[in-house]
Amino acid sequence: LSTDDVSIKDKTKYFNLLLEYLPNMTDKQLLHCLYCFGTIRLSKNLIIDSNQLVDRICNIASTSNHIDLHKLVNGLSRMGFRYSTLPKAISQRYIYLSNDYIHLENKDAREISTYLYSLGQLECDNSSLPANVTVKLLENFLSLTWTQGLSNALHGTAKLGVRWKDISNDLKRNIDSAIVNNIPNLKTYELCSLLHSLAVIKCDWNELTRDCITSISEIVVNKSSSMSHREIANVFWSLGQISVSINSDKTRAMTSSLVDRLTIVLPQMAMFDVESVFVGLGLMQISFDLLPEVSRQQLVTKVGSLVDTMNIFCLYNVLWGLARMNSSIIDLGSELSTQLLDKTLSIFHTFLISQFGDVLWSLGTLGFHSSSHMFSSSDRSRILAVLSRVMPSLPVRSAVHSLWVSEEWDSIGLTCNRVVAH
């Protein structure tokens, strides 16, 4: 069951049963319970409030083997525990494991992968870990033959602050080779997890070898028809984040198969999924005109059904994605165009400082102009009033975008000295 399947009331009831049975429970039984509580996202506050349970957990951590300790920490991290909030008896013992894995006293690649992932979930900071331990753990993992946990290892490495640009060319080649060797055997959810991990670590698609790009493209084509709506959204977001360029037959076939599947699963998507799709489409700059007509219609219909309930982040990403796809108000139709503009104007004053420039650039690129009939005089005044307030704080790029699209330089009541100076 997922966390949404179990009510807070039921979670509390099960936890109270755990406390009742605790004196007669074996360590192994308690460990299994804690792992399961992590899976359904029991609140860590319930654990913290029970001194008896905390003492028992610390005792298990001090005596358990590596595998049981991983299971314990995995369960606790899913409940919301982080390195800074774990009891010190647990966090110190867990960090100490790195010595075994760094010096390859333990040569189990599966354990190293799990360890990296768990460290990432705990959000350990660099000051808590020995110097260069993260990269060394990843190198040791890749030196072993078992690479099935590559996505977990990469995800943990990224969560610990390591980025693609920070690692050596040799390590990049090893990661590339591990992908090529491992990817044909991946299940659909494992493929999605791997792509997400590459995105989190900010991998550069253009630095991957041709064999790696071909392997990824081909398996996405093969697996796309079985992907769920959440997996499709995740893959689009991930491919966008790693700067996939549609410049070869392989990548074009990959995106085409994903778009076909998107058309089928789009009605099931929640707002978060739709937002992820538009981020991916925008980053890859897949032209709206090149999508199949049925896909364009589905996207317009889905955005129209969600626009009234969009928050600033979703609206920002949808507008930006549509603009990057070279779509226009003609493509969107008058009804959706009006909906998007009305929603943007109604919450314009609530956008973050970093968003104003891109929002206005997106509106201008889509074909909304302040001189058109779509803007009333009060609309223009409201936008200009907000811009006058935020302009001194805008980054130069955002300031230029804002001034370019507003078409109202003189009436803003500001000079362009700041932009010129930069």
Coordinates of C-alpha atoms in Angstrom, one line a residue, residues 8-391:
I8 CA -3.5 9.0 9.7
K9 CA -6.0 7.5 12.1
D10 CA -5.1 3.9 11.0
K11 CA -1.4 4.7 11.1
T12 CA -1.8 5.9 14.7
K13 CA -3.8 2.8 15.6
Y14 CA -1.1 0.5 14.3
F15 CA 1.6 2.5 16.0
N16 CA -0.2 2.2 19.4
L17 CA -0.4 -1.6 18.8
L18 CA 3.3 -1.6 18.3
L19 CA 3.9 0.1 21.6
E20 CA 1.6 -2.3 23.3
Y21 CA 3.4 -5.4 21.9
L22 CA 6.9 -3.8 22.1
P23 CA 8.0 -5.6 25.4
N24 CA 7.5 -9.0 23.8
M25 CA 8.8 -8.2 20.3
T26 CA 12.1 -9.6 19.0
D27 CA 14.5 -7.2 17.4
K28 CA 13.9 -8.8 14.0
Q29 CA 10.1 -8.3 14.4
L30 CA 10.5 -4.6 15.4
L31 CA 12.9 -4.0 12.5
H32 CA 10.3 -5.4 10.1
C33 CA 7.6 -3.2 11.6
L34 CA 9.7 0.0 11.4
Y35 CA 10.5 -0.8 7.8
C36 CA 6.8 -1.2 7.0
F37 CA 6.0 2.0 8.9
G38 CA 8.5 3.8 6.7
T39 CA 6.7 2.5 3.6
I40 CA 3.4 4.0 4.6
R41 CA 5.2 7.1 5.8
L42 CA 4.4 7.1 9.5
S43 CA 5.2 10.4 11.1
K44 CA 8.6 10.5 12.8
N45 CA 7.1 12.6 15.6
L46 CA 5.3 9.5 16.9
I47 CA 8.7 7.7 17.2
I48 CA 10.4 10.6 18.8
D49 CA 7.7 11.0 21.5
S50 CA 8.3 7.4 22.7
N51 CA 11.6 7.2 24.7
Q52 CA 11.1 3.5 25.2
L53 CA 11.0 2.9 21.5
V54 CA 13.9 5.2 20.7
D55 CA 16.1 3.4 23.2
R56 CA 15.1 0.0 21.6
I57 CA 15.9 1.3 18.1
C58 CA 19.3 2.6 19.2
N59 CA 20.0 -0.8 20.7
I60 CA 19.1 -2.5 17.5
A61 CA 21.4 -0.1 15.5
S62 CA 24.3 -0.8 17.8
T63 CA 24.1 -4.6 17.4
S64 CA 22.7 -5.3 13.9
N65 CA 24.6 -6.4 10.8
H66 CA 25.0 -4.1 7.8
I67 CA 21.8 -5.4 6.0
D68 CA 19.6 -4.9 9.0
L69 CA 21.1 -1.5 9.7
H70 CA 20.3 -0.5 6.1
K71 CA 16.7 -1.7 6.5
L72 CA 16.4 0.3 9.7
V73 CA 17.8 3.5 8.3
N74 CA 15.7 3.2 5.2
G75 CA 12.5 2.9 7.2
L76 CA 13.4 5.8 9.4
S77 CA 14.4 8.0 6.5
R78 CA 11.0 7.3 4.8
M79 CA 9.3 8.5 8.0
G80 CA 11.0 11.8 7.7
F81 CA 14.1 11.4 9.8
R82 CA 17.2 13.1 8.5
Y83 CA 20.8 12.9 9.6
S84 CA 20.4 15.9 11.9
T85 CA 17.3 14.4 13.6
L86 CA 18.4 10.8 13.9
P87 CA 19.6 9.7 17.4
K88 CA 23.4 10.0 17.5
A89 CA 23.8 6.4 18.3
I90 CA 22.3 5.5 14.9
S91 CA 23.8 8.3 12.8
Q92 CA 27.3 7.7 14.0
R93 CA 27.1 4.0 13.5
Y94 CA 25.8 4.5 10.0
I95 CA 28.4 6.9 9.0
Y96 CA 31.1 4.5 10.3
L97 CA 30.0 1.9 7.8
S98 CA 31.6 4.0 5.1
N99 CA 35.1 2.7 6.2
D100 CA 34.1 -0.9 5.2
Y101 CA 32.8 0.2 1.8
I102 CA 35.6 2.6 1.0
H103 CA 38.3 0.1 1.6
L104 CA 36.2 -2.7 0.0
E105 CA 36.3 -4.8 3.1
N106 CA 32.7 -5.4 2.1
K107 CA 32.5 -6.1 -1.7
D108 CA 28.8 -6.3 -2.0
A109 CA 27.8 -3.9 -4.7
R110 CA 24.1 -4.1 -3.7
E111 CA 25.0 -2.9 -0.2
I112 CA 27.1 0.0 -1.5
S113 CA 24.2 1.1 -3.7
T114 CA 21.8 0.9 -0.8
Y115 CA 24.2 2.8 1.4
L116 CA 24.7 5.6 -1.0
Y117 CA 20.9 5.9 -1.6
S118 CA 20.2 5.9 2.2
L119 CA 22.9 8.6 2.8
G120 CA 21.2 10.7 0.2
Q121 CA 17.8 10.2 1.7
L122 CA 19.2 11.2 5.1
E123 CA 20.5 14.4 3.5
C124 CA 23.9 14.1 5.1
D125 CA 26.0 17.2 4.7
N126 CA 29.7 17.1 3.6
S127 CA 30.9 17.9 7.1
S128 CA 29.3 14.7 8.4
L129 CA 31.2 12.5 5.9
P130 CA 34.9 11.7 5.4
A131 CA 36.5 13.7 2.6
N132 CA 35.6 12.5 -0.9
V133 CA 33.7 9.5 0.5
T134 CA 30.8 9.9 -1.9
V135 CA 32.8 9.7 -5.1
K136 CA 34.9 6.9 -3.7
L137 CA 31.8 4.9 -2.8
L138 CA 30.5 5.4 -6.4
E139 CA 33.8 4.4 -7.9
N140 CA 33.9 1.2 -5.7
F141 CA 30.3 0.4 -6.7
L142 CA 31.2 0.6 -10.4
S143 CA 34.3 -1.5 -9.9
L144 CA 32.2 -4.4 -9.0
T145 CA 30.2 -6.6 -11.4
W146 CA 26.7 -6.0 -10.1
T147 CA 25.4 -2.8 -11.5
Q148 CA 21.6 -3.3 -11.0
G149 CA 21.6 -0.6 -8.3
L150 CA 23.1 2.0 -10.5
S151 CA 20.1 4.4 -10.3
N152 CA 20.1 4.2 -6.5
A153 CA 23.8 4.8 -6.4
L154 CA 23.6 7.8 -8.7
H155 CA 20.5 9.2 -6.9
G156 CA 22.3 9.0 -3.5
T157 CA 25.4 10.6 -5.0
A158 CA 23.4 13.5 -6.4
K159 CA 21.5 14.0 -3.1
L160 CA 24.8 14.2 -1.3
G161 CA 25.8 17.2 -3.6
V162 CA 27.9 15.6 -6.3
R163 CA 27.1 16.8 -9.8
W164 CA 28.1 15.5 -13.2
K165 CA 30.5 18.4 -13.8
D166 CA 32.3 17.6 -10.6
I167 CA 33.3 14.0 -11.4
S168 CA 36.3 12.9 -13.4
N169 CA 36.1 11.8 -17.1
D170 CA 37.2 8.3 -16.1
L171 CA 34.2 8.0 -13.7
K172 CA 31.9 9.4 -16.3
R173 CA 33.1 6.7 -18.7
N174 CA 32.5 4.0 -16.1
I175 CA 28.9 5.3 -15.5
D176 CA 28.4 5.3 -19.3
S177 CA 29.6 1.7 -19.6
A178 CA 27.5 0.6 -16.6
I179 CA 24.4 2.0 -18.3
V180 CA 25.1 0.3 -21.6
N181 CA 25.7 -3.1 -19.9
N182 CA 22.8 -2.9 -17.5
I183 CA 20.0 -1.1 -19.3
P184 CA 18.7 -4.0 -21.5
N185 CA 17.7 -5.9 -18.4
L186 CA 15.9 -3.1 -16.6
K187 CA 12.2 -3.2 -15.8
T188 CA 10.1 -0.2 -16.7
Y189 CA 10.2 1.3 -13.2
E190 CA 13.9 0.7 -13.0
L191 CA 14.4 2.6 -16.3
C192 CA 12.4 5.5 -15.1
S193 CA 14.4 5.6 -11.9
L194 CA 17.7 5.5 -13.8
L195 CA 16.7 8.4 -16.0
H196 CA 15.5 10.4 -12.9
S197 CA 18.8 9.7 -11.2
L198 CA 20.7 11.0 -14.3
A199 CA 18.6 14.1 -14.1
V200 CA 19.2 14.7 -10.4
I201 CA 22.9 14.4 -10.9
K202 CA 22.6 16.8 -13.8
C203 CA 24.1 14.5 -16.4
D204 CA 24.8 16.1 -19.8
W205 CA 23.3 14.0 -22.6
N206 CA 25.8 15.4 -25.1
E207 CA 28.7 13.9 -23.0
L208 CA 27.3 10.4 -23.2
T209 CA 28.7 8.0 -25.8
R210 CA 26.8 7.2 -28.9
D211 CA 26.4 3.6 -27.6
C212 CA 24.8 4.9 -24.4
I213 CA 22.5 7.3 -26.2
T214 CA 21.4 4.5 -28.5
S215 CA 20.8 2.1 -25.6
I216 CA 18.7 4.6 -23.7
S217 CA 16.7 5.6 -26.8
E218 CA 16.0 2.0 -27.8
I219 CA 14.8 0.8 -24.4
V220 CA 12.6 3.9 -24.0
V221 CA 10.9 3.1 -27.3
N222 CA 10.4 -0.6 -26.2
K223 CA 9.2 0.3 -22.7
S224 CA 7.1 3.4 -23.3
S225 CA 3.9 1.5 -24.2
S226 CA 3.8 0.0 -20.7
M227 CA 4.6 3.2 -18.8
S228 CA 2.0 4.7 -16.4
H229 CA 1.0 8.3 -16.5
R230 CA 3.3 9.1 -13.6
E231 CA 6.2 7.3 -15.3
I232 CA 5.6 9.2 -18.5
A233 CA 5.7 12.5 -16.7
N234 CA 8.9 11.5 -14.9
V235 CA 10.6 10.4 -18.1
F236 CA 9.7 13.7 -19.9
W237 CA 11.0 15.7 -17.0
S238 CA 14.2 13.7 -16.7
L239 CA 15.0 13.8 -20.4
G240 CA 14.5 17.5 -20.4
Q241 CA 16.8 18.0 -17.4
I242 CA 19.7 16.1 -19.0
S243 CA 19.3 18.3 -22.2
V244 CA 18.3 15.7 -24.6
S245 CA 18.4 17.1 -28.1
I246 CA 16.2 15.8 -30.9
N247 CA 19.0 15.6 -33.5
S248 CA 19.1 12.0 -34.5
D249 CA 16.7 9.3 -35.7
K250 CA 17.1 7.4 -32.4
T251 CA 16.1 10.4 -30.2
R252 CA 13.3 11.3 -32.6
A253 CA 11.9 7.8 -32.4
M254 CA 12.2 7.9 -28.6
T255 CA 10.3 11.2 -28.2
S256 CA 7.7 10.1 -30.8
S257 CA 7.0 6.9 -28.8
L258 CA 6.7 9.0 -25.6
V259 CA 4.3 11.5 -27.1
D260 CA 2.1 8.6 -28.4
R261 CA 2.0 7.2 -24.9
L262 CA 1.4 10.7 -23.4
T263 CA -1.7 11.0 -25.6
I264 CA -3.2 7.9 -24.0
V265 CA -2.3 8.5 -20.4
L266 CA -2.8 12.3 -20.3
P267 CA -6.4 12.2 -19.0
Q268 CA -5.2 10.4 -15.9
M269 CA -2.5 12.9 -15.0
A270 CA -2.7 15.2 -12.0
M271 CA -1.5 18.8 -12.0
F272 CA 2.0 17.8 -10.9
D273 CA 2.3 15.3 -13.7
V274 CA 1.2 17.9 -16.3
E275 CA 3.7 20.4 -14.9
S276 CA 6.5 17.8 -15.3
V277 CA 5.5 17.1 -18.9
F278 CA 5.6 20.7 -19.9
V279 CA 9.0 21.2 -18.2
G280 CA 10.4 18.3 -20.2
L281 CA 8.8 19.3 -23.5
G282 CA 10.0 22.9 -23.0
L283 CA 13.6 21.9 -22.1
M284 CA 13.8 19.6 -25.2
Q285 CA 12.1 22.3 -27.3
I286 CA 9.8 19.9 -29.0
S287 CA 7.8 22.0 -31.4
F288 CA 4.0 22.1 -30.7
D289 CA 3.4 22.1 -34.4
L290 CA 5.2 18.8 -34.9
L291 CA 3.1 16.9 -32.3
P292 CA 0.3 14.8 -33.7
E293 CA -3.0 16.7 -33.9
V294 CA -4.6 14.4 -31.3
S295 CA -1.8 15.1 -28.9
R296 CA -2.1 18.8 -29.3
Q297 CA -5.8 18.6 -28.6
Q298 CA -5.3 16.5 -25.6
L299 CA -2.7 18.9 -24.1
V300 CA -5.0 21.9 -24.7
T301 CA -8.0 20.1 -23.2
K302 CA -6.0 19.0 -20.1
V303 CA -4.5 22.4 -19.5
G304 CA -7.9 23.9 -19.8
S305 CA -9.3 21.5 -17.2
L306 CA -6.6 22.4 -14.7
V307 CA -5.9 26.1 -15.3
D308 CA -8.3 27.5 -12.7
T309 CA -6.7 25.5 -9.9
M310 CA -3.1 26.0 -10.9
N311 CA -0.7 27.5 -8.4
I312 CA 2.1 29.9 -9.4
F313 CA 4.6 27.1 -10.0
C314 CA 2.5 25.0 -12.2
L315 CA 1.2 28.0 -14.2
Y316 CA 4.8 29.3 -14.6
N317 CA 6.0 26.0 -15.9
V318 CA 3.1 25.4 -18.3
L319 CA 3.4 29.0 -19.8
W320 CA 7.2 28.6 -20.1
G321 CA 6.9 25.1 -21.6
L322 CA 4.3 26.2 -24.2
A323 CA 6.5 29.2 -25.1
R324 CA 9.6 27.0 -25.5
M325 CA 7.6 24.7 -27.7
N326 CA 6.9 27.7 -30.1
S327 CA 3.2 27.4 -29.6
S328 CA 0.9 30.5 -29.9
I329 CA -2.5 31.7 -28.9
I330 CA -3.7 30.5 -32.3
D331 CA -2.6 27.0 -31.4
L332 CA -4.2 27.2 -28.0
G333 CA -7.5 28.6 -29.2
S334 CA -9.3 31.7 -27.8
E335 CA -10.9 29.9 -24.9
L336 CA -7.7 28.5 -23.4
S337 CA -5.7 31.6 -24.2
T338 CA -8.3 33.7 -22.3
Q339 CA -8.2 31.3 -19.4
L340 CA -4.4 31.4 -19.2
L341 CA -4.3 35.2 -19.4
D342 CA -7.0 35.7 -16.8
K343 CA -5.4 33.2 -14.4
T344 CA -2.0 34.9 -14.9
L345 CA -3.4 38.4 -14.3
S346 CA -5.3 37.3 -11.2
I347 CA -2.2 35.9 -9.5
F348 CA 0.5 38.1 -11.2
H349 CA 1.4 39.9 -8.0
T350 CA 2.1 36.6 -6.2
F351 CA 4.8 35.3 -8.5
L352 CA 8.3 35.0 -7.2
I353 CA 10.9 37.6 -8.1
S354 CA 12.8 35.0 -10.2
Q355 CA 9.6 34.2 -12.2
F356 CA 8.4 37.6 -13.4
G357 CA 10.8 37.8 -16.4
D358 CA 10.0 34.4 -17.7
V359 CA 6.3 34.8 -17.2
L360 CA 6.2 38.0 -19.2
W361 CA 8.6 36.5 -21.8
S362 CA 6.3 33.5 -22.1
L363 CA 3.2 35.6 -22.6
G364 CA 5.0 37.7 -25.2
T365 CA 6.3 34.7 -27.0
L366 CA 2.8 33.0 -27.1
G367 CA 1.5 36.2 -28.7
F368 CA -0.1 38.1 -25.8
H369 CA 0.6 41.8 -26.3
S370 CA -0.4 44.5 -23.9
S371 CA -1.7 46.6 -26.8
S372 CA -4.1 44.0 -27.9
H373 CA -7.8 43.8 -27.0
M374 CA -7.0 40.9 -24.6
F375 CA -5.6 43.4 -22.1
S376 CA -7.8 46.0 -20.6
S377 CA -6.3 49.3 -19.4
S378 CA -6.7 48.1 -15.8
D379 CA -4.8 45.0 -16.7
R380 CA -1.9 47.0 -18.0
S381 CA -1.9 49.3 -15.0
R382 CA -1.9 46.3 -12.6
I383 CA 1.0 44.7 -14.4
L384 CA 3.0 47.9 -14.6
A385 CA 2.3 48.6 -10.9
V386 CA 3.7 45.3 -9.9
L387 CA 6.7 45.7 -12.2
S388 CA 7.5 49.1 -10.8
R389 CA 7.6 47.6 -7.3
V390 CA 9.8 44.6 -8.2
M391 CA 12.0 46.0 -11.0

